[in-house]
Amino acid sequence: MSTENELTADGRWASQLRVDQPLLIAEGFRRGIFPQSDPAILAGMIASFVNERETDAHIHPKLMPDSLIKAFKKVSRGLKPFAGKMKQRKFEVRSLQLRPAATVCAWAQGQTWEKVLKIAEIEEGNLAMLILRTADNLRHIRNLKDVFPEAAATAAKCIELILREPVVNEY
């Protein structure tokens, strides 16, 4: 807030984010640590914020592109100080999970439903829900076109890539 009880420029765009873990996602965009030009990697990174369960036990590195691992490390390290401050102030901060990122990234890259299910190691309904919630988060990022035009355009492409059968039926 500014001294006149008005939102700052960052506060105005951040208030548009109706996403899972909005403070962390806003900070990530503010710091420029999210991948903004690769739709599959961005979709995967946003999925890591959506997931609510610890799921990373024994995920094989060959199931993930190197670019996803690199982006995940960059986001995790870049947000660690901010997340620590949030925890000190008693905000809930869920740890980022690599498996949902790998899962949604694979789906956005056009992998088959069966292969993505093997990566995810969750039930089909839970996988569909992860994809749908990720798409919903991406819609809010898509709306940031005045502040982050490249990320907004990439988020729009992400949505196109992940909202396909069998997640959604097109009639």
mmCIF file with all atom_site columns, C-alpha atoms in Angstrom:
data_model
loop_
_atom_site.group_PDB
_atom_site.id
_atom_site.type_symbol
_atom_site.label_atom_id
_atom_site.label_alt_id
_atom_site.label_comp_id
_atom_site.label_asym_id
_atom_site.label_entity_id
_atom_site.label_seq_id
_atom_site.pdbx_PDB_ins_code
_atom_site.Cartn_x
_atom_site.Cartn_y
_atom_site.Cartn_z
_atom_site.occupancy
_atom_site.B_iso_or_equiv
_atom_site.pdbx_formal_charge
_atom_site.auth_seq_id
_atom_site.auth_comp_id
_atom_site.auth_asym_id
_atom_site.auth_atom_id
_atom_site.pdbx_PDB_model_num
ATOM 1   C CA . MET A 1 1   ? 0.000   0.000   0.000   1.00 0.00 ? 1   MET A CA 1
ATOM 2   C CA . SER A 1 2   ? 1.151   3.496   -0.685  1.00 0.00 ? 2   SER A CA 1
ATOM 3   C CA . THR A 1 3   ? 0.982   6.285   1.862   1.00 0.00 ? 3   THR A CA 1
ATOM 4   C CA . GLU A 1 4   ? -2.397  7.343   0.397   1.00 0.00 ? 4   GLU A CA 1
ATOM 5   C CA . ASN A 1 5   ? -3.938  3.919   1.154   1.00 0.00 ? 5   ASN A CA 1
ATOM 6   C CA . GLU A 1 6   ? -3.826  2.922   -2.492  1.00 0.00 ? 6   GLU A CA 1
ATOM 7   C CA . LEU A 1 7   ? -2.286  -0.148  -4.018  1.00 0.00 ? 7   LEU A CA 1
ATOM 8   C CA . THR A 1 8   ? 1.136   0.224   -5.584  1.00 0.00 ? 8   THR A CA 1
ATOM 9   C CA . ALA A 1 9   ? 1.614   -0.711  -9.246  1.00 0.00 ? 9   ALA A CA 1
ATOM 10  C CA . ASP A 1 10  ? 2.781   -4.177  -8.146  1.00 0.00 ? 10  ASP A CA 1
ATOM 11  C CA . GLY A 1 11  ? -0.180  -4.434  -5.790  1.00 0.00 ? 11  GLY A CA 1
ATOM 12  C CA . ARG A 1 12  ? -2.652  -3.684  -8.590  1.00 0.00 ? 12  ARG A CA 1
ATOM 13  C CA . TRP A 1 13  ? -1.517  -6.500  -10.884 1.00 0.00 ? 13  TRP A CA 1
ATOM 14  C CA . ALA A 1 14  ? -0.857  -8.898  -8.020  1.00 0.00 ? 14  ALA A CA 1
ATOM 15  C CA . SER A 1 15  ? -4.411  -8.400  -6.757  1.00 0.00 ? 15  SER A CA 1
ATOM 16  C CA . GLN A 1 16  ? -5.641  -9.877  -10.058 1.00 0.00 ? 16  GLN A CA 1
ATOM 17  C CA . LEU A 1 17  ? -4.007  -13.224 -9.267  1.00 0.00 ? 17  LEU A CA 1
ATOM 18  C CA . ARG A 1 18  ? -6.681  -15.555 -7.957  1.00 0.00 ? 18  ARG A CA 1
ATOM 19  C CA . VAL A 1 19  ? -4.304  -18.498 -7.902  1.00 0.00 ? 19  VAL A CA 1
ATOM 20  C CA . ASP A 1 20  ? -2.915  -21.069 -5.514  1.00 0.00 ? 20  ASP A CA 1
ATOM 21  C CA . GLN A 1 21  ? -0.190  -19.470 -3.401  1.00 0.00 ? 21  GLN A CA 1
ATOM 22  C CA . PRO A 1 22  ? -0.741  -15.986 -4.887  1.00 0.00 ? 22  PRO A CA 1
ATOM 23  C CA . LEU A 1 23  ? 1.960   -14.215 -2.887  1.00 0.00 ? 23  LEU A CA 1
ATOM 24  C CA . LEU A 1 24  ? 4.641   -16.630 -4.015  1.00 0.00 ? 24  LEU A CA 1
ATOM 25  C CA . ILE A 1 25  ? 3.514   -16.566 -7.640  1.00 0.00 ? 25  ILE A CA 1
ATOM 26  C CA . ALA A 1 26  ? 3.351   -12.759 -7.631  1.00 0.00 ? 26  ALA A CA 1
ATOM 27  C CA . GLU A 1 27  ? 6.836   -12.586 -6.128  1.00 0.00 ? 27  GLU A CA 1
ATOM 28  C CA . GLY A 1 28  ? 8.102   -14.995 -8.761  1.00 0.00 ? 28  GLY A CA 1
ATOM 29  C CA . PHE A 1 29  ? 6.803   -12.781 -11.544 1.00 0.00 ? 29  PHE A CA 1
ATOM 30  C CA . ARG A 1 30  ? 8.030   -9.649  -9.819  1.00 0.00 ? 30  ARG A CA 1
ATOM 31  C CA . ARG A 1 31  ? 11.524  -11.156 -9.625  1.00 0.00 ? 31  ARG A CA 1
ATOM 32  C CA . GLY A 1 32  ? 11.364  -12.482 -13.192 1.00 0.00 ? 32  GLY A CA 1
ATOM 33  C CA . ILE A 1 33  ? 12.180  -16.055 -12.214 1.00 0.00 ? 33  ILE A CA 1
ATOM 34  C CA . PHE A 1 34  ? 9.361   -17.842 -14.051 1.00 0.00 ? 34  PHE A CA 1
ATOM 35  C CA . PRO A 1 35  ? 9.970   -19.200 -17.536 1.00 0.00 ? 35  PRO A CA 1
ATOM 36  C CA . GLN A 1 36  ? 7.983   -16.903 -19.793 1.00 0.00 ? 36  GLN A CA 1
ATOM 37  C CA . SER A 1 37  ? 8.588   -18.244 -23.293 1.00 0.00 ? 37  SER A CA 1
ATOM 38  C CA . ASP A 1 38  ? 8.185   -22.035 -22.999 1.00 0.00 ? 38  ASP A CA 1
ATOM 39  C CA . PRO A 1 39  ? 4.517   -23.020 -22.525 1.00 0.00 ? 39  PRO A CA 1
ATOM 40  C CA . ALA A 1 40  ? 5.183   -26.576 -21.327 1.00 0.00 ? 40  ALA A CA 1
ATOM 41  C CA . ILE A 1 41  ? 7.717   -25.459 -18.734 1.00 0.00 ? 41  ILE A CA 1
ATOM 42  C CA . LEU A 1 42  ? 5.510   -22.598 -17.508 1.00 0.00 ? 42  LEU A CA 1
ATOM 43  C CA . ALA A 1 43  ? 2.527   -24.963 -17.235 1.00 0.00 ? 43  ALA A CA 1
ATOM 44  C CA . GLY A 1 44  ? 4.657   -27.378 -15.230 1.00 0.00 ? 44  GLY A CA 1
ATOM 45  C CA . MET A 1 45  ? 5.936   -24.680 -12.914 1.00 0.00 ? 45  MET A CA 1
ATOM 46  C CA . ILE A 1 46  ? 2.428   -23.414 -12.189 1.00 0.00 ? 46  ILE A CA 1
ATOM 47  C CA . ALA A 1 47  ? 1.315   -27.003 -11.488 1.00 0.00 ? 47  ALA A CA 1
ATOM 48  C CA . SER A 1 48  ? 3.978   -27.206 -8.780  1.00 0.00 ? 48  SER A CA 1
ATOM 49  C CA . PHE A 1 49  ? 2.097   -24.470 -6.901  1.00 0.00 ? 49  PHE A CA 1
ATOM 50  C CA . VAL A 1 50  ? -1.308  -26.113 -7.417  1.00 0.00 ? 50  VAL A CA 1
ATOM 51  C CA . ASN A 1 51  ? -0.440  -29.486 -5.966  1.00 0.00 ? 51  ASN A CA 1
ATOM 52  C CA . GLU A 1 52  ? -1.265  -29.887 -2.283  1.00 0.00 ? 52  GLU A CA 1
ATOM 53  C CA . ARG A 1 53  ? 0.377   -33.234 -1.496  1.00 0.00 ? 53  ARG A CA 1
ATOM 54  C CA . GLU A 1 54  ? 3.968   -34.330 -1.022  1.00 0.00 ? 54  GLU A CA 1
ATOM 55  C CA . THR A 1 55  ? 4.543   -36.349 -4.174  1.00 0.00 ? 55  THR A CA 1
ATOM 56  C CA . ASP A 1 56  ? 8.212   -36.204 -5.069  1.00 0.00 ? 56  ASP A CA 1
ATOM 57  C CA . ALA A 1 57  ? 9.432   -39.472 -3.588  1.00 0.00 ? 57  ALA A CA 1
ATOM 58  C CA . HIS A 1 58  ? 11.518  -41.380 -6.139  1.00 0.00 ? 58  HIS A CA 1
ATOM 59  C CA . ILE A 1 59  ? 10.785  -39.442 -9.318  1.00 0.00 ? 59  ILE A CA 1
ATOM 60  C CA . HIS A 1 60  ? 13.249  -40.501 -11.982 1.00 0.00 ? 60  HIS A CA 1
ATOM 61  C CA . PRO A 1 61  ? 15.149  -37.611 -13.634 1.00 0.00 ? 61  PRO A CA 1
ATOM 62  C CA . LYS A 1 62  ? 14.691  -39.214 -17.068 1.00 0.00 ? 62  LYS A CA 1
ATOM 63  C CA . LEU A 1 63  ? 10.965  -38.503 -16.775 1.00 0.00 ? 63  LEU A CA 1
ATOM 64  C CA . MET A 1 64  ? 11.673  -34.767 -16.940 1.00 0.00 ? 64  MET A CA 1
ATOM 65  C CA . PRO A 1 65  ? 13.327  -32.482 -19.446 1.00 0.00 ? 65  PRO A CA 1
ATOM 66  C CA . ASP A 1 66  ? 16.485  -30.769 -18.220 1.00 0.00 ? 66  ASP A CA 1
ATOM 67  C CA . SER A 1 67  ? 14.850  -27.394 -18.894 1.00 0.00 ? 67  SER A CA 1
ATOM 68  C CA . LEU A 1 68  ? 12.110  -28.223 -16.380 1.00 0.00 ? 68  LEU A CA 1
ATOM 69  C CA . ILE A 1 69  ? 14.596  -29.249 -13.701 1.00 0.00 ? 69  ILE A CA 1
ATOM 70  C CA . LYS A 1 70  ? 16.572  -26.062 -14.309 1.00 0.00 ? 70  LYS A CA 1
ATOM 71  C CA . ALA A 1 71  ? 13.426  -23.891 -14.134 1.00 0.00 ? 71  ALA A CA 1
ATOM 72  C CA . PHE A 1 72  ? 12.239  -25.682 -10.994 1.00 0.00 ? 72  PHE A CA 1
ATOM 73  C CA . LYS A 1 73  ? 15.562  -25.075 -9.244  1.00 0.00 ? 73  LYS A CA 1
ATOM 74  C CA . LYS A 1 74  ? 15.581  -21.424 -10.315 1.00 0.00 ? 74  LYS A CA 1
ATOM 75  C CA . VAL A 1 75  ? 12.052  -20.823 -9.001  1.00 0.00 ? 75  VAL A CA 1
ATOM 76  C CA . SER A 1 76  ? 12.634  -22.797 -5.783  1.00 0.00 ? 76  SER A CA 1
ATOM 77  C CA . ARG A 1 77  ? 15.878  -20.990 -4.987  1.00 0.00 ? 77  ARG A CA 1
ATOM 78  C CA . GLY A 1 78  ? 14.541  -17.619 -6.067  1.00 0.00 ? 78  GLY A CA 1
ATOM 79  C CA . LEU A 1 79  ? 11.482  -17.864 -3.824  1.00 0.00 ? 79  LEU A CA 1
ATOM 80  C CA . LYS A 1 80  ? 13.178  -19.458 -0.807  1.00 0.00 ? 80  LYS A CA 1
ATOM 81  C CA . PRO A 1 81  ? 14.006  -16.163 0.999   1.00 0.00 ? 81  PRO A CA 1
ATOM 82  C CA . PHE A 1 82  ? 10.504  -14.784 0.422   1.00 0.00 ? 82  PHE A CA 1
ATOM 83  C CA . ALA A 1 83  ? 8.879   -18.067 1.508   1.00 0.00 ? 83  ALA A CA 1
ATOM 84  C CA . GLY A 1 84  ? 11.003  -17.981 4.657   1.00 0.00 ? 84  GLY A CA 1
ATOM 85  C CA . LYS A 1 85  ? 9.731   -14.498 5.490   1.00 0.00 ? 85  LYS A CA 1
ATOM 86  C CA . MET A 1 86  ? 6.178   -15.644 4.888   1.00 0.00 ? 86  MET A CA 1
ATOM 87  C CA . LYS A 1 87  ? 6.637   -18.581 7.269   1.00 0.00 ? 87  LYS A CA 1
ATOM 88  C CA . GLN A 1 88  ? 8.093   -16.262 9.932   1.00 0.00 ? 88  GLN A CA 1
ATOM 89  C CA . ARG A 1 89  ? 4.927   -14.176 9.656   1.00 0.00 ? 89  ARG A CA 1
ATOM 90  C CA . LYS A 1 90  ? 2.775   -17.314 10.048  1.00 0.00 ? 90  LYS A CA 1
ATOM 91  C CA . PHE A 1 91  ? 1.617   -17.572 6.417   1.00 0.00 ? 91  PHE A CA 1
ATOM 92  C CA . GLU A 1 92  ? 1.059   -21.081 5.119   1.00 0.00 ? 92  GLU A CA 1
ATOM 93  C CA . VAL A 1 93  ? 3.671   -21.978 2.544   1.00 0.00 ? 93  VAL A CA 1
ATOM 94  C CA . ARG A 1 94  ? 3.508   -25.346 0.800   1.00 0.00 ? 94  ARG A CA 1
ATOM 95  C CA . SER A 1 95  ? 6.709   -26.720 -0.623  1.00 0.00 ? 95  SER A CA 1
ATOM 96  C CA . LEU A 1 96  ? 6.928   -26.867 -4.383  1.00 0.00 ? 96  LEU A CA 1
ATOM 97  C CA . GLN A 1 97  ? 6.640   -30.346 -5.830  1.00 0.00 ? 97  GLN A CA 1
ATOM 98  C CA . LEU A 1 98  ? 8.549   -31.528 -8.893  1.00 0.00 ? 98  LEU A CA 1
ATOM 99  C CA . ARG A 1 99  ? 6.304   -34.478 -9.811  1.00 0.00 ? 99  ARG A CA 1
ATOM 100 C CA . PRO A 1 100 ? 3.226   -32.328 -10.637 1.00 0.00 ? 100 PRO A CA 1
ATOM 101 C CA . ALA A 1 101 ? 5.499   -30.025 -12.628 1.00 0.00 ? 101 ALA A CA 1
ATOM 102 C CA . ALA A 1 102 ? 6.869   -32.993 -14.596 1.00 0.00 ? 102 ALA A CA 1
ATOM 103 C CA . THR A 1 103 ? 3.361   -34.371 -15.053 1.00 0.00 ? 103 THR A CA 1
ATOM 104 C CA . VAL A 1 104 ? 1.764   -31.222 -16.443 1.00 0.00 ? 104 VAL A CA 1
ATOM 105 C CA . CYS A 1 105 ? 4.856   -30.392 -18.486 1.00 0.00 ? 105 CYS A CA 1
ATOM 106 C CA . ALA A 1 106 ? 4.671   -33.832 -20.142 1.00 0.00 ? 106 ALA A CA 1
ATOM 107 C CA . TRP A 1 107 ? 0.965   -33.345 -20.825 1.00 0.00 ? 107 TRP A CA 1
ATOM 108 C CA . ALA A 1 108 ? 1.610   -29.899 -22.341 1.00 0.00 ? 108 ALA A CA 1
ATOM 109 C CA . GLN A 1 109 ? 4.330   -31.437 -24.521 1.00 0.00 ? 109 GLN A CA 1
ATOM 110 C CA . GLY A 1 110 ? 1.744   -33.782 -26.018 1.00 0.00 ? 110 GLY A CA 1
ATOM 111 C CA . GLN A 1 111 ? 2.611   -36.993 -24.177 1.00 0.00 ? 111 GLN A CA 1
ATOM 112 C CA . THR A 1 112 ? -0.102  -39.649 -24.077 1.00 0.00 ? 112 THR A CA 1
ATOM 113 C CA . TRP A 1 113 ? -2.543  -39.842 -21.183 1.00 0.00 ? 113 TRP A CA 1
ATOM 114 C CA . GLU A 1 114 ? -1.138  -43.251 -20.247 1.00 0.00 ? 114 GLU A CA 1
ATOM 115 C CA . LYS A 1 115 ? 2.454   -41.977 -20.103 1.00 0.00 ? 115 LYS A CA 1
ATOM 116 C CA . VAL A 1 116 ? 1.428   -38.918 -18.089 1.00 0.00 ? 116 VAL A CA 1
ATOM 117 C CA . LEU A 1 117 ? -0.431  -41.151 -15.626 1.00 0.00 ? 117 LEU A CA 1
ATOM 118 C CA . LYS A 1 118 ? 2.788   -43.136 -15.104 1.00 0.00 ? 118 LYS A CA 1
ATOM 119 C CA . ILE A 1 119 ? 4.704   -39.936 -14.389 1.00 0.00 ? 119 ILE A CA 1
ATOM 120 C CA . ALA A 1 120 ? 1.992   -38.613 -12.074 1.00 0.00 ? 120 ALA A CA 1
ATOM 121 C CA . GLU A 1 121 ? 1.462   -41.808 -10.067 1.00 0.00 ? 121 GLU A CA 1
ATOM 122 C CA . ILE A 1 122 ? -2.020  -40.603 -9.104  1.00 0.00 ? 122 ILE A CA 1
ATOM 123 C CA . GLU A 1 123 ? -5.561  -41.607 -10.015 1.00 0.00 ? 123 GLU A CA 1
ATOM 124 C CA . GLU A 1 124 ? -7.002  -40.366 -13.299 1.00 0.00 ? 124 GLU A CA 1
ATOM 125 C CA . GLY A 1 125 ? -9.538  -38.108 -11.614 1.00 0.00 ? 125 GLY A CA 1
ATOM 126 C CA . ASN A 1 126 ? -6.804  -36.476 -9.528  1.00 0.00 ? 126 ASN A CA 1
ATOM 127 C CA . LEU A 1 127 ? -4.695  -35.964 -12.643 1.00 0.00 ? 127 LEU A CA 1
ATOM 128 C CA . ALA A 1 128 ? -7.597  -34.340 -14.471 1.00 0.00 ? 128 ALA A CA 1
ATOM 129 C CA . MET A 1 129 ? -8.184  -32.087 -11.457 1.00 0.00 ? 129 MET A CA 1
ATOM 130 C CA . LEU A 1 130 ? -4.497  -31.096 -11.344 1.00 0.00 ? 130 LEU A CA 1
ATOM 131 C CA . ILE A 1 131 ? -4.632  -30.137 -15.021 1.00 0.00 ? 131 ILE A CA 1
ATOM 132 C CA . LEU A 1 132 ? -7.912  -28.219 -14.640 1.00 0.00 ? 132 LEU A CA 1
ATOM 133 C CA . ARG A 1 133 ? -6.676  -26.308 -11.591 1.00 0.00 ? 133 ARG A CA 1
ATOM 134 C CA . THR A 1 134 ? -3.418  -25.512 -13.377 1.00 0.00 ? 134 THR A CA 1
ATOM 135 C CA . ALA A 1 135 ? -5.415  -24.178 -16.349 1.00 0.00 ? 135 ALA A CA 1
ATOM 136 C CA . ASP A 1 136 ? -7.473  -22.019 -13.983 1.00 0.00 ? 136 ASP A CA 1
ATOM 137 C CA . ASN A 1 137 ? -4.287  -20.559 -12.462 1.00 0.00 ? 137 ASN A CA 1
ATOM 138 C CA . LEU A 1 138 ? -2.916  -19.940 -15.957 1.00 0.00 ? 138 LEU A CA 1
ATOM 139 C CA . ARG A 1 139 ? -6.079  -18.002 -16.900 1.00 0.00 ? 139 ARG A CA 1
ATOM 140 C CA . HIS A 1 140 ? -5.236  -15.466 -14.219 1.00 0.00 ? 140 HIS A CA 1
ATOM 141 C CA . ILE A 1 141 ? -1.669  -15.186 -15.468 1.00 0.00 ? 141 ILE A CA 1
ATOM 142 C CA . ARG A 1 142 ? -3.028  -14.743 -19.005 1.00 0.00 ? 142 ARG A CA 1
ATOM 143 C CA . ASN A 1 143 ? -4.884  -11.693 -17.706 1.00 0.00 ? 143 ASN A CA 1
ATOM 144 C CA . LEU A 1 144 ? -1.610  -9.964  -16.754 1.00 0.00 ? 144 LEU A CA 1
ATOM 145 C CA . LYS A 1 145 ? -0.966  -8.971  -20.384 1.00 0.00 ? 145 LYS A CA 1
ATOM 146 C CA . ASP A 1 146 ? -0.450  -5.285  -19.562 1.00 0.00 ? 146 ASP A CA 1
ATOM 147 C CA . VAL A 1 147 ? 2.331   -6.035  -17.073 1.00 0.00 ? 147 VAL A CA 1
ATOM 148 C CA . PHE A 1 148 ? 3.822   -9.313  -18.308 1.00 0.00 ? 148 PHE A CA 1
ATOM 149 C CA . PRO A 1 149 ? 2.847   -9.595  -21.986 1.00 0.00 ? 149 PRO A CA 1
ATOM 150 C CA . GLU A 1 150 ? 5.178   -12.485 -22.821 1.00 0.00 ? 150 GLU A CA 1
ATOM 151 C CA . ALA A 1 151 ? 4.116   -14.539 -19.790 1.00 0.00 ? 151 ALA A CA 1
ATOM 152 C CA . ALA A 1 152 ? 0.446   -13.779 -20.517 1.00 0.00 ? 152 ALA A CA 1
ATOM 153 C CA . ALA A 1 153 ? 0.775   -14.951 -24.125 1.00 0.00 ? 153 ALA A CA 1
ATOM 154 C CA . THR A 1 154 ? 2.644   -18.061 -23.000 1.00 0.00 ? 154 THR A CA 1
ATOM 155 C CA . ALA A 1 155 ? -0.025  -18.786 -20.373 1.00 0.00 ? 155 ALA A CA 1
ATOM 156 C CA . ALA A 1 156 ? -2.685  -18.586 -23.096 1.00 0.00 ? 156 ALA A CA 1
ATOM 157 C CA . LYS A 1 157 ? -0.732  -21.129 -25.143 1.00 0.00 ? 157 LYS A CA 1
ATOM 158 C CA . CYS A 1 158 ? -0.353  -23.349 -22.037 1.00 0.00 ? 158 CYS A CA 1
ATOM 159 C CA . ILE A 1 159 ? -4.115  -23.435 -21.622 1.00 0.00 ? 159 ILE A CA 1
ATOM 160 C CA . GLU A 1 160 ? -4.566  -24.544 -25.231 1.00 0.00 ? 160 GLU A CA 1
ATOM 161 C CA . LEU A 1 161 ? -2.000  -27.304 -24.762 1.00 0.00 ? 161 LEU A CA 1
ATOM 162 C CA . ILE A 1 162 ? -3.354  -28.792 -21.541 1.00 0.00 ? 162 ILE A CA 1
ATOM 163 C CA . LEU A 1 163 ? -7.111  -28.493 -22.009 1.00 0.00 ? 163 LEU A CA 1
ATOM 164 C CA . ARG A 1 164 ? -7.579  -31.415 -24.347 1.00 0.00 ? 164 ARG A CA 1
ATOM 165 C CA . GLU A 1 165 ? -9.190  -34.827 -24.233 1.00 0.00 ? 165 GLU A CA 1
ATOM 166 C CA . PRO A 1 166 ? -9.614  -36.712 -21.993 1.00 0.00 ? 166 PRO A CA 1
ATOM 167 C CA . VAL A 1 167 ? -9.441  -33.786 -19.562 1.00 0.00 ? 167 VAL A CA 1
ATOM 168 C CA . VAL A 1 168 ? -12.090 -31.873 -21.487 1.00 0.00 ? 168 VAL A CA 1
ATOM 169 C CA . ASN A 1 169 ? -14.538 -33.223 -24.012 1.00 0.00 ? 169 ASN A CA 1
ATOM 170 C CA . GLU A 1 170 ? -14.901 -31.230 -27.177 1.00 0.00 ? 170 GLU A CA 1
ATOM 171 C CA . TYR A 1 171 ? -18.318 -31.559 -28.762 1.00 0.00 ? 171 TYR A CA 1
#
